[in-house]
Amino acid sequence: MALYAIGDTHLSLSSNKSMEVFGIGWENYVDRLRDGFCAVNPEDTVVLCGDLSWGMSLQEAERDFAFLDSELPGEKWIVKGNHDYWWTTASKMSRFFDEKGFSHLHILHNNCALYGDVALCGTRGWFFEENGSPHWEKVFNRELMRLAASLKAAGEREKLCFLHYPPLYKGYRCREIIELMEAYGVKTCCYGHLHGPSHRLAEQGSIGDVDYQLVSADFVGFRPKKILE
């Protein structure tokens, strides 16, 4: 049994918005994802760090969910990304997955999941600027509360955190999210969102009390990154 993470699959099996228009780094990316999951076993756990599908609704994203559920092995826990326009309430998504028989897809949102004795926590995250608009500040504060709720749900267990937005990169630090993770003793934080030339902005490794890892699909070669055995 192993724990993996990957973000930004950007599937579009029912729409015409393919990531292949962004260059050779995304050529044949659906097949590369299928091949990349060959190392994952059915009993393994994979956290998907947002931007799963370009579908605008659950119905439009159905083929993408079917691909994730049945063509890629492992139990998958899903974090929201900024392009997951299909995202609705956890109850509606869970009911949709149940109705369609997607038994290997689970929502990581205002809750935590367990991998043995380790708690998997997460939320979308957000970019926040002190001079941002009141709207963005409201969204940011909501994400902070969701992350706090997820971390609190883990109790005294060892905690790993999975975000879509990076909480830090070259020239940027999201102090509030970093301090929240450190206060709850998070050991590792995996994040996505950065693609192509933006990979150079990523900061990885031990920074403060947390080990940071970029897991965007094009960064990890469309192979889920192993986090724990």
PDB file of N, CA, C and O in Angstrom, residues 37-63:
ATOM      1  N   PHE A  37       0.110   5.897 -14.260  1.00  0.00           N
ATOM      2  CA  PHE A  37      -0.558   5.234 -13.135  1.00  0.00           C
ATOM      3  C   PHE A  37      -0.253   3.743 -13.069  1.00  0.00           C
ATOM      4  O   PHE A  37      -0.769   3.052 -12.188  1.00  0.00           O
ATOM      5  N   CYS A  38       0.581   3.235 -13.969  1.00  0.00           N
ATOM      6  CA  CYS A  38       0.882   1.805 -13.960  1.00  0.00           C
ATOM      7  C   CYS A  38       1.569   1.380 -12.667  1.00  0.00           C
ATOM      8  O   CYS A  38       1.461   0.210 -12.263  1.00  0.00           O
ATOM      9  N   ALA A  39       2.267   2.304 -12.021  1.00  0.00           N
ATOM     10  CA  ALA A  39       2.951   1.970 -10.762  1.00  0.00           C
ATOM     11  C   ALA A  39       2.000   1.963  -9.579  1.00  0.00           C
ATOM     12  O   ALA A  39       2.373   1.514  -8.485  1.00  0.00           O
ATOM     13  N   VAL A  40       0.780   2.467  -9.770  1.00  0.00           N
ATOM     14  CA  VAL A  40      -0.202   2.547  -8.687  1.00  0.00           C
ATOM     15  C   VAL A  40      -1.000   1.251  -8.642  1.00  0.00           C
ATOM     16  O   VAL A  40      -1.473   0.758  -9.675  1.00  0.00           O
ATOM     17  N   ASN A  41      -1.168   0.697  -7.454  1.00  0.00           N
ATOM     18  CA  ASN A  41      -1.951  -0.517  -7.262  1.00  0.00           C
ATOM     19  C   ASN A  41      -3.377  -0.178  -6.829  1.00  0.00           C
ATOM     20  O   ASN A  41      -3.617   0.911  -6.291  1.00  0.00           O
ATOM     21  N   PRO A  42      -4.319  -1.074  -7.028  1.00  0.00           N
ATOM     22  CA  PRO A  42      -5.713  -0.794  -6.650  1.00  0.00           C
ATOM     23  C   PRO A  42      -5.888  -0.429  -5.187  1.00  0.00           C
ATOM     24  O   PRO A  42      -6.792   0.348  -4.840  1.00  0.00           O
ATOM     25  N   GLU A  43      -5.053  -0.990  -4.305  1.00  0.00           N
ATOM     26  CA  GLU A  43      -5.189  -0.702  -2.876  1.00  0.00           C
ATOM     27  C   GLU A  43      -4.479   0.579  -2.451  1.00  0.00           C
ATOM     28  O   GLU A  43      -4.564   0.978  -1.292  1.00  0.00           O
ATOM     29  N   ASP A  44      -3.794   1.242  -3.378  1.00  0.00           N
ATOM     30  CA  ASP A  44      -3.100   2.488  -3.058  1.00  0.00           C
ATOM     31  C   ASP A  44      -4.081   3.656  -3.003  1.00  0.00           C
ATOM     32  O   ASP A  44      -5.221   3.564  -3.464  1.00  0.00           O
ATOM     33  N   THR A  45      -3.609   4.775  -2.444  1.00  0.00           N
ATOM     34  CA  THR A  45      -4.392   6.003  -2.345  1.00  0.00           C
ATOM     35  C   THR A  45      -3.701   7.103  -3.134  1.00  0.00           C
ATOM     36  O   THR A  45      -2.480   7.272  -3.035  1.00  0.00           O
ATOM     37  N   VAL A  46      -4.480   7.840  -3.917  1.00  0.00           N
ATOM     38  CA  VAL A  46      -3.949   8.953  -4.706  1.00  0.00           C
ATOM     39  C   VAL A  46      -4.750  10.207  -4.380  1.00  0.00           C
ATOM     40  O   VAL A  46      -5.983  10.203  -4.478  1.00  0.00           O
ATOM     41  N   VAL A  47      -4.064  11.274  -3.994  1.00  0.00           N
ATOM     42  CA  VAL A  47      -4.730  12.567  -3.797  1.00  0.00           C
ATOM     43  C   VAL A  47      -4.564  13.374  -5.080  1.00  0.00           C
ATOM     44  O   VAL A  47      -3.449  13.544  -5.583  1.00  0.00           O
ATOM     45  N   LEU A  48      -5.678  13.847  -5.626  1.00  0.00           N
ATOM     46  CA  LEU A  48      -5.695  14.644  -6.847  1.00  0.00           C
ATOM     47  C   LEU A  48      -5.835  16.114  -6.459  1.00  0.00           C
ATOM     48  O   LEU A  48      -6.875  16.531  -5.954  1.00  0.00           O
ATOM     49  N   CYS A  49      -4.774  16.877  -6.698  1.00  0.00           N
ATOM     50  CA  CYS A  49      -4.691  18.244  -6.169  1.00  0.00           C
ATOM     51  C   CYS A  49      -5.291  19.290  -7.103  1.00  0.00           C
ATOM     52  O   CYS A  49      -4.662  20.306  -7.436  1.00  0.00           O
ATOM     53  N   GLY A  50      -6.523  19.054  -7.527  1.00  0.00           N
ATOM     54  CA  GLY A  50      -7.287  20.083  -8.222  1.00  0.00           C
ATOM     55  C   GLY A  50      -7.075  20.147  -9.719  1.00  0.00           C
ATOM     56  O   GLY A  50      -6.171  19.551 -10.287  1.00  0.00           O
ATOM     57  N   ASP A  51      -7.971  20.897 -10.376  1.00  0.00           N
ATOM     58  CA  ASP A  51      -8.003  21.056 -11.837  1.00  0.00           C
ATOM     59  C   ASP A  51      -8.051  19.698 -12.527  1.00  0.00           C
ATOM     60  O   ASP A  51      -7.219  19.366 -13.368  1.00  0.00           O
ATOM     61  N   LEU A  52      -9.072  18.933 -12.179  1.00  0.00           N
ATOM     62  CA  LEU A  52      -9.228  17.584 -12.720  1.00  0.00           C
ATOM     63  C   LEU A  52      -9.797  17.590 -14.132  1.00  0.00           C
ATOM     64  O   LEU A  52      -9.352  16.845 -14.997  1.00  0.00           O
ATOM     65  N   SER A  53     -10.834  18.425 -14.351  1.00  0.00           N
ATOM     66  CA  SER A  53     -11.598  18.355 -15.590  1.00  0.00           C
ATOM     67  C   SER A  53     -12.001  19.749 -16.030  1.00  0.00           C
ATOM     68  O   SER A  53     -12.300  20.618 -15.207  1.00  0.00           O
ATOM     69  N   TRP A  54     -12.033  19.940 -17.363  1.00  0.00           N
ATOM     70  CA  TRP A  54     -12.508  21.211 -17.913  1.00  0.00           C
ATOM     71  C   TRP A  54     -14.032  21.263 -17.987  1.00  0.00           C
ATOM     72  O   TRP A  54     -14.593  22.278 -18.395  1.00  0.00           O
ATOM     73  N   GLY A  55     -14.711  20.194 -17.619  1.00  0.00           N
ATOM     74  CA  GLY A  55     -16.169  20.194 -17.672  1.00  0.00           C
ATOM     75  C   GLY A  55     -16.764  21.338 -16.867  1.00  0.00           C
ATOM     76  O   GLY A  55     -16.293  21.656 -15.779  1.00  0.00           O
ATOM     77  N   MET A  56     -17.835  21.912 -17.380  1.00  0.00           N
ATOM     78  CA  MET A  56     -18.482  23.042 -16.714  1.00  0.00           C
ATOM     79  C   MET A  56     -19.557  22.598 -15.734  1.00  0.00           C
ATOM     80  O   MET A  56     -20.082  23.399 -14.981  1.00  0.00           O
ATOM     81  N   SER A  57     -19.897  21.312 -15.744  1.00  0.00           N
ATOM     82  CA  SER A  57     -20.901  20.766 -14.835  1.00  0.00           C
ATOM     83  C   SER A  57     -20.512  19.327 -14.526  1.00  0.00           C
ATOM     84  O   SER A  57     -19.657  18.734 -15.201  1.00  0.00           O
ATOM     85  N   LEU A  58     -21.158  18.740 -13.522  1.00  0.00           N
ATOM     86  CA  LEU A  58     -20.900  17.340 -13.211  1.00  0.00           C
ATOM     87  C   LEU A  58     -21.202  16.450 -14.419  1.00  0.00           C
ATOM     88  O   LEU A  58     -20.455  15.513 -14.711  1.00  0.00           O
ATOM     89  N   GLN A  59     -22.278  16.768 -15.120  1.00  0.00           N
ATOM     90  CA  GLN A  59     -22.666  15.962 -16.277  1.00  0.00           C
ATOM     91  C   GLN A  59     -21.622  16.084 -17.396  1.00  0.00           C
ATOM     92  O   GLN A  59     -21.269  15.087 -18.030  1.00  0.00           O
ATOM     93  N   GLU A  60     -21.127  17.280 -17.623  1.00  0.00           N
ATOM     94  CA  GLU A  60     -20.141  17.475 -18.681  1.00  0.00           C
ATOM     95  C   GLU A  60     -18.806  16.822 -18.327  1.00  0.00           C
ATOM     96  O   GLU A  60     -18.041  16.441 -19.214  1.00  0.00           O
ATOM     97  N   ALA A  61     -18.530  16.709 -17.043  1.00  0.00           N
ATOM     98  CA  ALA A  61     -17.275  16.099 -16.592  1.00  0.00           C
ATOM     99  C   ALA A  61     -17.401  14.589 -16.383  1.00  0.00           C
ATOM    100  O   ALA A  61     -16.424  13.948 -15.979  1.00  0.00           O
ATOM    101  N   GLU A  62     -18.561  14.007 -16.686  1.00  0.00           N
ATOM    102  CA  GLU A  62     -18.809  12.600 -16.347  1.00  0.00           C
ATOM    103  C   GLU A  62     -17.781  11.669 -16.981  1.00  0.00           C
ATOM    104  O   GLU A  62     -17.283  10.741 -16.323  1.00  0.00           O
ATOM    105  N   ARG A  63     -17.449  11.854 -18.246  1.00  0.00           N
ATOM    106  CA  ARG A  63     -16.477  10.964 -18.891  1.00  0.00           C
ATOM    107  C   ARG A  63     -15.098  11.091 -18.244  1.00  0.00           C
ATOM    108  O   ARG A  63     -14.358  10.104 -18.146  1.00  0.00           O
TER     109      ARG A  63
END
